[in-house]
């Protein structure tokens, strides 16, 4: 149990958000008081958040990238170690075009089963996505590109 310093009620510790700076690792206010404060002081809170984001632009961007990466890995049931093993297996290259992208390889997965197929560069991942992950459409597109009897329209 912990007492909320705003509403002065004893509550279960699960009703408090984490706060690394406090001794017990929990916020001083319970979640409902914190939420009510944010609703009552929306303009003030928004101004402070904007000021922090403006002052710490690179830090916020790095945190957002890291949060997005962790979310993506968790979404597909991968750990950072799993991801790094796949990168090593693929020699750091896209499984389709074999390029080494400037940024991270993205996780490609089957939309029906959710099974991870491999890591692709953003271009290849977008390309197969645009063709609805359909092998038939991909083959048809390849046939179209390879055909010599294309009609040229002026």
C-alpha positions as protocol buffer text, in pm:
chain_id: "A"
residue {
  index: 1
  type: UNK
  ca { x: 0 y: 0 z: 0 }
}
residue {
  index: 2
  type: UNK
  ca { x: 102 y: 356 z: -65 }
}
residue {
  index: 3
  type: UNK
  ca { x: -63 y: 688 z: 17 }
}
residue {
  index: 4
  type: UNK
  ca { x: -136 y: 930 z: -266 }
}
residue {
  index: 5
  type: UNK
  ca { x: -5 y: 1273 z: -168 }
}
residue {
  index: 6
  type: UNK
  ca { x: -282 y: 1444 z: -363 }
}
residue {
  index: 7
  type: UNK
  ca { x: -602 y: 1265 z: -255 }
}
residue {
  index: 8
  type: UNK
  ca { x: -455 y: 1130 z: 73 }
}
residue {
  index: 9
  type: UNK
  ca { x: -597 y: 781 z: 23 }
}
residue {
  index: 10
  type: UNK
  ca { x: -412 y: 455 z: 68 }
}
residue {
  index: 11
  type: UNK
  ca { x: -397 y: 265 z: -259 }
}
residue {
  index: 12
  type: UNK
  ca { x: -236 y: -47 z: -397 }
}
residue {
  index: 13
  type: UNK
  ca { x: 111 y: 15 z: -544 }
}
residue {
  index: 14
  type: UNK
  ca { x: -17 y: -97 z: -884 }
}
residue {
  index: 15
  type: UNK
  ca { x: -225 y: 224 z: -894 }
}
residue {
  index: 16
  type: UNK
  ca { x: 91 y: 436 z: -912 }
}
residue {
  index: 17
  type: UNK
  ca { x: 298 y: 496 z: -1225 }
}
residue {
  index: 18
  type: UNK
  ca { x: 671 y: 429 z: -1222 }
}
residue {
  index: 19
  type: UNK
  ca { x: 902 y: 720 z: -1139 }
}
residue {
  index: 20
  type: UNK
  ca { x: 1274 y: 643 z: -1133 }
}
residue {
  index: 21
  type: UNK
  ca { x: 1363 y: 957 z: -935 }
}
residue {
  index: 22
  type: UNK
  ca { x: 1158 y: 868 z: -625 }
}
residue {
  index: 23
  type: UNK
  ca { x: 1291 y: 643 z: -348 }
}
residue {
  index: 24
  type: UNK
  ca { x: 1029 y: 371 z: -397 }
}
residue {
  index: 25
  type: UNK
  ca { x: 1034 y: 399 z: -776 }
}
residue {
  index: 26
  type: UNK
  ca { x: 672 y: 512 z: -791 }
}
residue {
  index: 27
  type: UNK
  ca { x: 500 y: 844 z: -860 }
}
residue {
  index: 28
  type: UNK
  ca { x: 374 y: 1052 z: -565 }
}
residue {
  index: 29
  type: UNK
  ca { x: 22 y: 1074 z: -703 }
}
residue {
  index: 30
  type: UNK
  ca { x: -202 y: 781 z: -795 }
}
residue {
  index: 31
  type: UNK
  ca { x: -289 y: 734 z: -1162 }
}
residue {
  index: 32
  type: UNK
  ca { x: -640 y: 878 z: -1125 }
}
residue {
  index: 33
  type: UNK
  ca { x: -513 y: 1198 z: -955 }
}
residue {
  index: 34
  type: UNK
  ca { x: -239 y: 1234 z: -1213 }
}
residue {
  index: 35
  type: UNK
  ca { x: -491 y: 1192 z: -1494 }
}
residue {
  index: 36
  type: UNK
  ca { x: -726 y: 1447 z: -1338 }
}
residue {
  index: 37
  type: UNK
  ca { x: -440 y: 1697 z: -1297 }
}
residue {
  index: 38
  type: UNK
  ca { x: -350 y: 1658 z: -1665 }
}
residue {
  index: 39
  type: UNK
  ca { x: -713 y: 1715 z: -1767 }
}
residue {
  index: 40
  type: UNK
  ca { x: -749 y: 2021 z: -1541 }
}
residue {
  index: 41
  type: UNK
  ca { x: -418 y: 2174 z: -1656 }
}
residue {
  index: 42
  type: UNK
  ca { x: -405 y: 2062 z: -2019 }
}
residue {
  index: 43
  type: UNK
  ca { x: -263 y: 2390 z: -2160 }
}
residue {
  index: 44
  type: UNK
  ca { x: 9 y: 2413 z: -1895 }
}
residue {
  index: 45
  type: UNK
  ca { x: 109 y: 2048 z: -1940 }
}
residue {
  index: 46
  type: UNK
  ca { x: 116 y: 2082 z: -2321 }
}
residue {
  index: 47
  type: UNK
  ca { x: 334 y: 2396 z: -2303 }
}
residue {
  index: 48
  type: UNK
  ca { x: 583 y: 2221 z: -2073 }
}
residue {
  index: 49
  type: UNK
  ca { x: 596 y: 1911 z: -2292 }
}
residue {
  index: 50
  type: UNK
  ca { x: 649 y: 2120 z: -2606 }
}
residue {
  index: 51
  type: UNK
  ca { x: 925 y: 2320 z: -2436 }
}
residue {
  index: 52
  type: UNK
  ca { x: 1098 y: 1998 z: -2330 }
}
residue {
  index: 53
  type: UNK
  ca { x: 1069 y: 1846 z: -2678 }
}
residue {
  index: 54
  type: UNK
  ca { x: 1204 y: 2165 z: -2839 }
}
residue {
  index: 55
  type: UNK
  ca { x: 1497 y: 2184 z: -2596 }
}
residue {
  index: 56
  type: UNK
  ca { x: 1581 y: 1811 z: -2621 }
}
residue {
  index: 57
  type: UNK
  ca { x: 1493 y: 1740 z: -2984 }
}
residue {
  index: 58
  type: UNK
  ca { x: 1768 y: 1484 z: -3053 }
}
residue {
  index: 59
  type: UNK
  ca { x: 1716 y: 1306 z: -2723 }
}
residue {
  index: 60
  type: UNK
  ca { x: 1341 y: 1277 z: -2787 }
}
residue {
  index: 61
  type: UNK
  ca { x: 1400 y: 1150 z: -3143 }
}
residue {
  index: 62
  type: UNK
  ca { x: 1646 y: 888 z: -3020 }
}
residue {
  index: 63
  type: UNK
  ca { x: 1402 y: 779 z: -2750 }
}
residue {
  index: 64
  type: UNK
  ca { x: 1118 y: 757 z: -3004 }
}
residue {
  index: 65
  type: UNK
  ca { x: 1333 y: 545 z: -3238 }
}
residue {
  index: 66
  type: UNK
  ca { x: 1432 y: 314 z: -2953 }
}
residue {
  index: 67
  type: UNK
  ca { x: 1073 y: 282 z: -2833 }
}
residue {
  index: 68
  type: UNK
  ca { x: 954 y: 206 z: -3185 }
}
residue {
  index: 69
  type: UNK
  ca { x: 1228 y: -56 z: -3234 }
}
residue {
  index: 70
  type: UNK
  ca { x: 1147 y: -230 z: -2904 }
}
residue {
  index: 71
  type: UNK
  ca { x: 775 y: -228 z: -2987 }
}
residue {
  index: 72
  type: UNK
  ca { x: 839 y: -377 z: -3332 }
}
residue {
  index: 73
  type: UNK
  ca { x: 1059 y: -657 z: -3196 }
}
residue {
  index: 74
  type: UNK
  ca { x: 808 y: -740 z: -2921 }
}
residue {
  index: 75
  type: UNK
  ca { x: 523 y: -737 z: -3173 }
}
residue {
  index: 76
  type: UNK
  ca { x: 691 y: -1023 z: -3364 }
}
residue {
  index: 77
  type: UNK
  ca { x: 815 y: -1206 z: -3054 }
}
residue {
  index: 78
  type: UNK
  ca { x: 1181 y: -1122 z: -3116 }
}
residue {
  index: 79
  type: UNK
  ca { x: 1447 y: -1021 z: -2868 }
}
residue {
  index: 80
  type: UNK
  ca { x: 1736 y: -793 z: -2959 }
}
residue {
  index: 81
  type: UNK
  ca { x: 1956 y: -1105 z: -2965 }
}
residue {
  index: 82
  type: UNK
  ca { x: 1716 y: -1279 z: -3208 }
}
residue {
  index: 83
  type: UNK
  ca { x: 1724 y: -974 z: -3435 }
}
residue {
  index: 84
  type: UNK
  ca { x: 2104 y: -956 z: -3428 }
}
residue {
  index: 85
  type: UNK
  ca { x: 2128 y: -1330 z: -3508 }
}
residue {
  index: 86
  type: UNK
  ca { x: 1906 y: -1285 z: -3813 }
}
residue {
  index: 87
  type: UNK
  ca { x: 2117 y: -986 z: -3924 }
}
residue {
  index: 88
  type: UNK
  ca { x: 2429 y: -1200 z: -3888 }
}
residue {
  index: 89
  type: UNK
  ca { x: 2270 y: -1492 z: -4076 }
}
residue {
  index: 90
  type: UNK
  ca { x: 2182 y: -1255 z: -4362 }
}
residue {
  index: 91
  type: UNK
  ca { x: 2530 y: -1092 z: -4348 }
}
residue {
  index: 92
  type: UNK
  ca { x: 2362 y: -760 z: -4270 }
}
residue {
  index: 93
  type: UNK
  ca { x: 2193 y: -759 z: -4612 }
}
residue {
  index: 94
  type: UNK
  ca { x: 1834 y: -741 z: -4735 }
}
residue {
  index: 95
  type: UNK
  ca { x: 1705 y: -1090 z: -4821 }
}
residue {
  index: 96
  type: UNK
  ca { x: 1570 y: -969 z: -5154 }
}
residue {
  index: 97
  type: UNK
  ca { x: 1805 y: -712 z: -5309 }
}
residue {
  index: 98
  type: UNK
  ca { x: 2113 y: -800 z: -5096 }
}
residue {
  index: 99
  type: UNK
  ca { x: 2188 y: -433 z: -5025 }
}
residue {
  index: 100
  type: UNK
  ca { x: 2325 y: -313 z: -4691 }
}
residue {
  index: 101
  type: UNK
  ca { x: 2082 y: -35 z: -4590 }
}
residue {
  index: 102
  type: UNK
  ca { x: 2196 y: 289 z: -4430 }
}
residue {
  index: 103
  type: UNK
  ca { x: 1948 y: 235 z: -4148 }
}
residue {
  index: 104
  type: UNK
  ca { x: 1823 y: -84 z: -3982 }
}
residue {
  index: 105
  type: UNK
  ca { x: 1672 y: -374 z: -4170 }
}
residue {
  index: 106
  type: UNK
  ca { x: 1297 y: -405 z: -4112 }
}
residue {
  index: 107
  type: UNK
  ca { x: 1119 y: -720 z: -3996 }
}
residue {
  index: 108
  type: UNK
  ca { x: 920 y: -887 z: -4275 }
}
residue {
  index: 109
  type: UNK
  ca { x: 641 y: -1119 z: -4168 }
}
residue {
  index: 110
  type: UNK
  ca { x: 352 y: -1318 z: -4311 }
}
residue {
  index: 111
  type: UNK
  ca { x: 32 y: -1122 z: -4254 }
}
residue {
  index: 112
  type: UNK
  ca { x: -174 y: -1442 z: -4229 }
}
residue {
  index: 113
  type: UNK
  ca { x: 40 y: -1635 z: -3979 }
}
residue {
  index: 114
  type: UNK
  ca { x: 251 y: -1359 z: -3821 }
}
residue {
  index: 115
  type: UNK
  ca { x: 565 y: -1569 z: -3877 }
}
residue {
  index: 116
  type: UNK
  ca { x: 883 y: -1370 z: -3938 }
}
residue {
  index: 117
  type: UNK
  ca { x: 1023 y: -1443 z: -4285 }
}
residue {
  index: 118
  type: UNK
  ca { x: 1340 y: -1238 z: -4261 }
}
residue {
  index: 119
  type: UNK
  ca { x: 1479 y: -886 z: -4265 }
}
residue {
  index: 120
  type: UNK
  ca { x: 1441 y: -653 z: -4561 }
}
residue {
  index: 121
  type: UNK
  ca { x: 1542 y: -303 z: -4658 }
}
residue {
  index: 122
  type: UNK
  ca { x: 1254 y: -54 z: -4645 }
}
residue {
  index: 123
  type: UNK
  ca { x: 1228 y: -41 z: -5024 }
}
residue {
  index: 124
  type: UNK
  ca { x: 1183 y: -416 z: -5069 }
}
residue {
  index: 125
  type: UNK
  ca { x: 947 y: -442 z: -4773 }
}
residue {
  index: 126
  type: UNK
  ca { x: 732 y: -163 z: -4918 }
}
residue {
  index: 127
  type: UNK
  ca { x: 741 y: -318 z: -5265 }
}
residue {
  index: 128
  type: UNK
  ca { x: 609 y: -657 z: -5158 }
}
residue {
  index: 129
  type: UNK
  ca { x: 357 y: -484 z: -4935 }
}
residue {
  index: 130
  type: UNK
  ca { x: 227 y: -278 z: -5228 }
}
residue {
  index: 131
  type: UNK
  ca { x: 172 y: -604 z: -5415 }
}
residue {
  index: 132
  type: UNK
  ca { x: -25 y: -746 z: -5119 }
}
residue {
  index: 133
  type: UNK
  ca { x: 249 y: -1003 z: -5038 }
}
residue {
  index: 134
  type: UNK
  ca { x: 119 y: -1200 z: -5337 }
}
residue {
  index: 135
  type: UNK
  ca { x: 374 y: -1427 z: -5510 }
}
residue {
  index: 136
  type: UNK
  ca { x: 147 y: -1431 z: -5815 }
}
residue {
  index: 137
  type: UNK
  ca { x: 144 y: -1050 z: -5843 }
}
residue {
  index: 138
  type: UNK
  ca { x: 521 y: -1037 z: -5787 }
}
residue {
  index: 139
  type: UNK
  ca { x: 581 y: -1293 z: -6065 }
}
residue {
  index: 140
  type: UNK
  ca { x: 340 y: -1109 z: -6295 }
}
residue {
  index: 141
  type: UNK
  ca { x: 523 y: -783 z: -6226 }
}
residue {
  index: 142
  type: UNK
  ca { x: 859 y: -950 z: -6300 }
}
residue {
  index: 143
  type: UNK
  ca { x: 719 y: -1098 z: -6624 }
}
residue {
  index: 144
  type: UNK
  ca { x: 593 y: -754 z: -6722 }
}
residue {
  index: 145
  type: UNK
  ca { x: 934 y: -596 z: -6662 }
}
residue {
  index: 146
  type: UNK
  ca { x: 1112 y: -869 z: -6856 }
}
residue {
  index: 147
  type: UNK
  ca { x: 877 y: -877 z: -7153 }
}
residue {
  index: 148
  type: UNK
  ca { x: 1010 y: -734 z: -7479 }
}
residue {
  index: 149
  type: UNK
  ca { x: 674 y: -684 z: -7644 }
}
residue {
  index: 150
  type: UNK
  ca { x: 566 y: -389 z: -7429 }
}
residue {
  index: 151
  type: UNK
  ca { x: 366 y: -133 z: -7623 }
}
residue {
  index: 152
  type: UNK
  ca { x: 518 y: 212 z: -7620 }
}
residue {
  index: 153
  type: UNK
  ca { x: 255 y: 485 z: -7595 }
}
residue {
  index: 154
  type: UNK
  ca { x: 332 y: 840 z: -7698 }
}
